[in-house]
mmCIF file of C-alpha atoms in Angstrom:
data_model
loop_
_atom_site.group_PDB
_atom_site.id
_atom_site.type_symbol
_atom_site.label_atom_id
_atom_site.label_comp_id
_atom_site.label_asym_id
_atom_site.label_seq_id
_atom_site.Cartn_x
_atom_site.Cartn_y
_atom_site.Cartn_z
ATOM 1 C CA SER A 1239 -7.979 10.491 -8.630
ATOM 2 C CA ALA A 1240 -5.355 12.258 -6.524
ATOM 3 C CA VAL A 1241 -1.753 13.074 -7.273
ATOM 4 C CA ILE A 1242 0.532 12.778 -4.272
ATOM 5 C CA SER A 1243 4.061 14.141 -4.104
ATOM 6 C CA GLN A 1244 6.473 13.015 -1.441
ATOM 7 C CA LYS A 1245 9.810 14.524 -0.517
ATOM 8 C CA PRO A 1246 12.498 13.374 -0.254
ATOM 9 C CA SER A 1247 12.277 10.348 -2.503
ATOM 10 C CA ARG A 1248 15.174 8.750 -0.654
ATOM 11 C CA ASP A 1249 17.690 9.571 2.026
ATOM 12 C CA ILE A 1250 20.532 8.028 3.945
ATOM 13 C CA CYS A 1251 20.663 9.192 7.552
ATOM 14 C CA GLN A 1252 22.866 8.692 10.569
ATOM 15 C CA ARG A 1253 21.461 6.864 13.548
ATOM 16 C CA GLY A 1254 20.206 9.146 16.292
ATOM 17 C CA THR A 1255 19.070 11.849 13.871
ATOM 18 C CA SER A 1256 15.571 12.681 12.638
ATOM 19 C CA LEU A 1257 14.085 12.975 9.168
ATOM 20 C CA THR A 1258 10.919 14.788 8.164
ATOM 21 C CA ILE A 1259 9.022 13.510 5.148
ATOM 22 C CA GLN A 1260 6.642 15.806 3.320
ATOM 23 C CA CYS A 1261 3.457 14.814 1.533
ATOM 24 C CA GLN A 1262 1.604 17.178 -0.799
ATOM 25 C CA VAL A 1263 -1.743 16.340 -2.408
ATOM 26 C CA ASP A 1264 -3.214 18.095 -5.439
ATOM 27 C CA SER A 1265 -6.667 18.371 -3.873
ATOM 28 C CA GLN A 1266 -8.139 18.984 -0.447
ATOM 29 C CA VAL A 1267 -8.656 15.842 1.589
ATOM 30 C CA THR A 1268 -9.944 15.272 5.081
ATOM 31 C CA MET A 1269 -7.765 12.331 5.967
ATOM 32 C CA MET A 1270 -4.209 11.425 5.105
ATOM 33 C CA PHE A 1271 -2.564 8.147 5.991
ATOM 34 C CA TRP A 1272 1.052 7.190 6.621
ATOM 35 C CA TYR A 1273 2.324 3.669 5.976
ATOM 36 C CA ARG A 1274 5.624 1.920 6.507
ATOM 37 C CA GLN A 1275 7.027 -0.844 4.327
ATOM 38 C CA GLN A 1276 9.966 -2.567 5.913
ATOM 39 C CA PRO A 1277 12.386 -4.401 3.590
ATOM 40 C CA GLY A 1278 10.693 -7.393 2.003
ATOM 41 C CA GLN A 1279 7.543 -6.813 4.027
ATOM 42 C CA SER A 1280 4.038 -5.599 3.432
ATOM 43 C CA LEU A 1281 2.685 -2.158 4.198
ATOM 44 C CA THR A 1282 1.661 -1.324 7.738
ATOM 45 C CA LEU A 1283 -0.416 1.683 8.691
ATOM 46 C CA ILE A 1284 1.397 4.030 11.058
ATOM 47 C CA ALA A 1285 -1.254 6.664 11.652
ATOM 48 C CA THR A 1286 -4.198 8.601 10.300
ATOM 49 C CA ALA A 1287 -3.858 12.375 10.129
ATOM 50 C CA ASN A 1288 -6.879 14.680 10.160
ATOM 51 C CA GLN A 1289 -6.527 18.387 9.660
ATOM 52 C CA GLY A 1290 -6.996 20.288 12.892
ATOM 53 C CA SER A 1291 -6.608 17.366 15.255
ATOM 54 C CA GLU A 1292 -3.924 15.052 16.562
ATOM 55 C CA ALA A 1293 -3.053 12.044 14.494
ATOM 56 C CA THR A 1294 -4.415 8.641 15.464
ATOM 57 C CA TYR A 1295 -1.685 6.045 15.798
ATOM 58 C CA GLU A 1296 -1.953 2.317 15.212
ATOM 59 C CA SER A 1297 -0.813 -0.216 17.748
ATOM 60 C CA GLY A 1298 2.961 -0.319 17.940
ATOM 61 C CA PHE A 1299 3.484 3.258 16.778
ATOM 62 C CA VAL A 1300 3.826 6.252 19.097
ATOM 63 C CA ILE A 1301 3.770 9.980 18.627
ATOM 64 C CA ASP A 1302 7.188 10.544 20.174
ATOM 65 C CA LYS A 1303 8.796 8.344 17.551
ATOM 66 C CA PHE A 1304 6.627 9.364 14.577
ATOM 67 C CA PRO A 1305 5.274 12.876 15.116
ATOM 68 C CA ILE A 1306 2.882 13.984 12.397
ATOM 69 C CA SER A 1307 1.743 17.421 11.382
ATOM 70 C CA ARG A 1308 -1.324 18.286 9.326
ATOM 71 C CA PRO A 1309 -1.389 22.062 8.945
ATOM 72 C CA ASN A 1310 -3.928 22.183 6.100
ATOM 73 C CA LEU A 1311 -6.071 20.025 3.843
ATOM 74 C CA THR A 1312 -3.390 19.357 1.224
ATOM 75 C CA PHE A 1313 -0.220 18.785 3.240
ATOM 76 C CA SER A 1314 1.202 16.570 5.957
ATOM 77 C CA THR A 1315 4.582 15.669 7.376
ATOM 78 C CA LEU A 1316 5.841 12.560 9.110
ATOM 79 C CA THR A 1317 9.003 12.752 11.198
ATOM 80 C CA VAL A 1318 11.022 9.666 12.007
ATOM 81 C CA SER A 1319 12.794 10.562 15.246
ATOM 82 C CA ASN A 1320 15.965 9.286 16.858
ATOM 83 C CA MET A 1321 16.489 6.871 14.016
ATOM 84 C CA SER A 1322 18.021 3.424 14.269
ATOM 85 C CA PRO A 1323 18.831 0.946 11.484
ATOM 86 C CA GLU A 1324 15.498 -0.770 12.214
ATOM 87 C CA ASP A 1325 13.760 2.336 10.866
ATOM 88 C CA SER A 1326 15.157 1.661 7.408
ATOM 89 C CA SER A 1327 11.989 1.345 5.345
ATOM 90 C CA ILE A 1328 9.889 2.902 2.652
ATOM 91 C CA TYR A 1329 7.422 5.409 4.074
ATOM 92 C CA LEU A 1330 4.307 6.119 2.037
ATOM 93 C CA CYS A 1331 1.665 8.773 2.231
ATOM 94 C CA SER A 1332 -1.874 7.916 1.159
ATOM 95 C CA VAL A 1333 -5.215 9.606 0.675
ATOM 96 C CA GLY A 1334 -8.648 8.204 0.032
ATOM 97 C CA GLY A 1335 -10.793 8.575 -3.046
ATOM 98 C CA ASP A 1336 -14.404 7.515 -3.374
ATOM 99 C CA THR A 1337 -13.619 3.812 -3.607
ATOM 100 C CA GLU A 1338 -9.872 3.431 -3.376
ATOM 101 C CA ALA A 1339 -6.715 4.724 -1.791
ATOM 102 C CA PHE A 1340 -4.014 6.607 -3.655
ATOM 103 C CA PHE A 1341 -0.367 6.405 -2.713
ATOM 104 C CA GLY A 1342 2.663 8.573 -3.084
ATOM 105 C CA GLN A 1343 5.844 7.198 -4.607
ATOM 106 C CA GLY A 1344 7.290 6.702 -1.164
ATOM 107 C CA THR A 1345 10.402 7.809 0.687
ATOM 108 C CA ARG A 1346 13.121 5.205 0.846
ATOM 109 C CA LEU A 1347 14.989 5.705 4.116
ATOM 110 C CA THR A 1348 18.254 4.021 4.984
ATOM 111 C CA VAL A 1349 19.675 4.502 8.472
ATOM 112 C CA VAL A 1350 23.361 3.816 8.922
ATOM 113 C CA GLY B 577 -10.011 -7.790 13.007
ATOM 114 C CA ASN B 578 -9.447 -7.502 9.307
ATOM 115 C CA SER B 579 -6.739 -9.478 7.571
ATOM 116 C CA VAL B 580 -5.551 -10.564 4.154
ATOM 117 C CA THR B 581 -3.715 -13.790 3.428
ATOM 118 C CA GLN B 582 -2.019 -14.246 0.113
ATOM 119 C CA MET B 583 0.120 -16.818 -1.535
ATOM 120 C CA GLU B 584 3.742 -16.676 -0.548
ATOM 121 C CA GLY B 585 6.332 -16.098 -3.150
ATOM 122 C CA PRO B 586 8.480 -15.772 -4.939
ATOM 123 C CA VAL B 587 6.687 -17.127 -7.958
ATOM 124 C CA THR B 588 8.774 -17.769 -11.040
ATOM 125 C CA LEU B 589 7.059 -18.331 -14.377
ATOM 126 C CA SER B 590 8.101 -18.528 -17.973
ATOM 127 C CA GLU B 591 6.800 -15.934 -20.360
ATOM 128 C CA GLU B 592 3.266 -16.708 -21.647
ATOM 129 C CA ALA B 593 2.508 -18.971 -18.684
ATOM 130 C CA PHE B 594 -0.753 -18.733 -16.743
ATOM 131 C CA LEU B 595 -0.630 -16.869 -13.458
ATOM 132 C CA THR B 596 -2.716 -17.354 -10.334
ATOM 133 C CA ILE B 597 -1.959 -15.630 -7.051
ATOM 134 C CA ASN B 598 -4.326 -16.705 -4.300
ATOM 135 C CA CYS B 599 -5.787 -14.225 -1.857
ATOM 136 C CA THR B 600 -8.290 -14.744 0.938
ATOM 137 C CA TYR B 601 -9.560 -12.251 3.446
ATOM 138 C CA THR B 602 -11.244 -11.879 6.795
ATOM 139 C CA ALA B 603 -13.319 -8.810 7.444
ATOM 140 C CA THR B 604 -16.165 -7.548 9.543
ATOM 141 C CA GLY B 605 -18.630 -6.108 7.106
ATOM 142 C CA TYR B 606 -18.417 -5.837 3.344
ATOM 143 C CA PRO B 607 -15.002 -4.707 2.193
ATOM 144 C CA SER B 608 -13.799 -3.455 -1.129
ATOM 145 C CA LEU B 609 -10.982 -5.592 -2.481
ATOM 146 C CA PHE B 610 -7.894 -4.535 -4.383
ATOM 147 C CA TRP B 611 -4.774 -5.722 -6.057
ATOM 148 C CA TYR B 612 -1.845 -3.302 -5.975
ATOM 149 C CA VAL B 613 1.390 -3.746 -7.888
ATOM 150 C CA GLN B 614 4.852 -2.478 -7.069
ATOM 151 C CA TYR B 615 7.343 -2.594 -9.919
ATOM 152 C CA PRO B 616 11.046 -2.656 -9.033
ATOM 153 C CA GLY B 617 12.126 0.702 -7.660
ATOM 154 C CA GLU B 618 8.689 2.251 -8.089
ATOM 155 C CA GLY B 619 5.756 3.231 -5.926
ATOM 156 C CA LEU B 620 2.520 1.399 -5.316
ATOM 157 C CA GLN B 621 -0.048 1.365 -8.108
ATOM 158 C CA LEU B 622 -3.615 0.158 -8.110
ATOM 159 C CA LEU B 623 -3.934 -2.738 -10.530
ATOM 160 C CA LEU B 624 -7.625 -3.542 -10.160
ATOM 161 C CA LYS B 625 -10.465 -3.438 -7.686
ATOM 162 C CA ALA B 626 -13.893 -4.833 -6.894
ATOM 163 C CA THR B 627 -16.318 -3.158 -4.550
ATOM 164 C CA LYS B 628 -19.012 -5.788 -4.077
ATOM 165 C CA ALA B 629 -19.608 -9.520 -4.277
ATOM 166 C CA ASP B 630 -19.375 -11.107 -7.743
ATOM 167 C CA ASP B 631 -17.732 -8.024 -9.219
ATOM 168 C CA LYS B 632 -14.816 -8.725 -11.511
ATOM 169 C CA GLY B 633 -11.951 -6.280 -11.611
ATOM 170 C CA SER B 634 -9.716 -6.272 -14.657
ATOM 171 C CA ASN B 635 -6.771 -4.319 -16.002
ATOM 172 C CA LYS B 636 -3.780 -4.988 -18.272
ATOM 173 C CA GLY B 637 -4.924 -8.578 -18.814
ATOM 174 C CA PHE B 638 -5.206 -9.281 -15.086
ATOM 175 C CA GLU B 639 -8.517 -10.301 -13.552
ATOM 176 C CA ALA B 640 -9.881 -11.018 -10.095
ATOM 177 C CA THR B 641 -13.419 -11.867 -8.982
ATOM 178 C CA TYR B 642 -14.831 -10.947 -5.582
ATOM 179 C CA ARG B 643 -16.074 -14.242 -4.126
ATOM 180 C CA LYS B 644 -17.981 -13.616 -0.946
ATOM 181 C CA GLU B 645 -18.818 -17.297 -0.366
ATOM 182 C CA THR B 646 -15.156 -18.258 -0.279
ATOM 183 C CA THR B 647 -13.872 -14.848 0.927
ATOM 184 C CA SER B 648 -11.393 -14.839 -1.914
ATOM 185 C CA PHE B 649 -10.048 -12.491 -4.558
ATOM 186 C CA HIS B 650 -7.545 -14.504 -6.584
ATOM 187 C CA LEU B 651 -5.481 -12.700 -9.219
ATOM 188 C CA GLU B 652 -5.174 -14.317 -12.661
ATOM 189 C CA LYS B 653 -3.558 -13.589 -15.976
ATOM 190 C CA GLY B 654 -3.673 -15.851 -18.971
ATOM 191 C CA SER B 655 -0.258 -15.070 -20.402
ATOM 192 C CA VAL B 656 2.371 -13.259 -18.373
ATOM 193 C CA GLN B 657 5.126 -11.108 -19.798
ATOM 194 C CA VAL B 658 8.568 -10.246 -18.504
ATOM 195 C CA SER B 659 7.266 -6.737 -17.825
ATOM 196 C CA ASP B 660 4.805 -8.185 -15.282
ATOM 197 C CA SER B 661 7.681 -8.955 -12.921
ATOM 198 C CA ALA B 662 6.780 -7.111 -9.742
ATOM 199 C CA VAL B 663 5.434 -7.542 -6.242
ATOM 200 C CA TYR B 664 1.647 -7.920 -6.042
ATOM 201 C CA PHE B 665 -0.310 -7.002 -2.928
ATOM 202 C CA CYS B 666 -3.852 -8.075 -2.184
ATOM 203 C CA ALA B 667 -5.681 -5.602 0.016
ATOM 204 C CA LEU B 668 -9.027 -4.737 1.513
ATOM 205 C CA ASN B 669 -10.715 -1.622 2.757
ATOM 206 C CA LEU B 670 -13.904 -1.158 4.726
ATOM 207 C CA GLY B 671 -13.969 2.591 4.431
ATOM 208 C CA ALA B 672 -15.990 4.855 2.227
ATOM 209 C CA GLY B 673 -15.384 8.244 0.776
ATOM 210 C CA GLY B 674 -12.118 9.657 1.982
ATOM 211 C CA TYR B 675 -11.713 7.101 4.743
ATOM 212 C CA GLN B 676 -9.541 4.581 2.932
ATOM 213 C CA LYS B 677 -7.593 2.733 5.587
ATOM 214 C CA VAL B 678 -6.168 -0.252 3.762
ATOM 215 C CA THR B 679 -5.179 -3.653 5.113
ATOM 216 C CA PHE B 680 -2.545 -5.347 2.962
ATOM 217 C CA GLY B 681 -1.445 -8.904 2.461
ATOM 218 C CA THR B 682 2.220 -9.779 2.694
ATOM 219 C CA GLY B 683 2.854 -9.425 -1.028
ATOM 220 C CA THR B 684 3.840 -11.975 -3.672
ATOM 221 C CA LYS B 685 6.909 -11.430 -5.759
ATOM 222 C CA LEU B 686 6.488 -12.536 -9.356
ATOM 223 C CA GLN B 687 9.436 -13.106 -11.635
ATOM 224 C CA VAL B 688 8.776 -13.837 -15.276
ATOM 225 C CA ILE B 689 11.673 -15.259 -17.252
ATOM 226 C CA PRO B 690 11.973 -15.125 -21.059
#
């Protein structure tokens, strides 16, 4: 199994600002995944982050809005840029095990 | 593409009632199937999983059987408790090893009343 730590656990931000979310894993992993869970909704994959290459974004998500860094095999960041109230969500980091995915506790973001 | 369809909620049950949450899937290939649970104010936890047809996943009194012929993975529990109140997500994954890109259903909120 993998233990994933996310920071911050929650934040309230002003519209137009940016927030960077950190994800730390207790073991080296090739791929890390970022998901968004909008209020009352399911989880949607934002992007896949490989170390040493640019992240791969899913349809509807763009790098300018959600830049991702992956400087090493245990760490990644997701930035939510130029925030609007519609960005209020829980953002989750995930890594893969042999047969299942593991998730961080999530970052609960509220944009006011 | 891949998709998961699960029973809409909310579902409200009395304590000790029988629970079924339906889940069906569409996938190219042979996915692994999962149920995740999200307790109020907490993160996502894996409840149970099944990696091939006819496998039964079980945990904490919950069970689900991977039915390839009906492309289903229904969640059941014989006697629910108030502490089972949570949102339950059915999910699938076609990856292997570290490539675990998960497709989730919409989630079903379960409320168990004493």
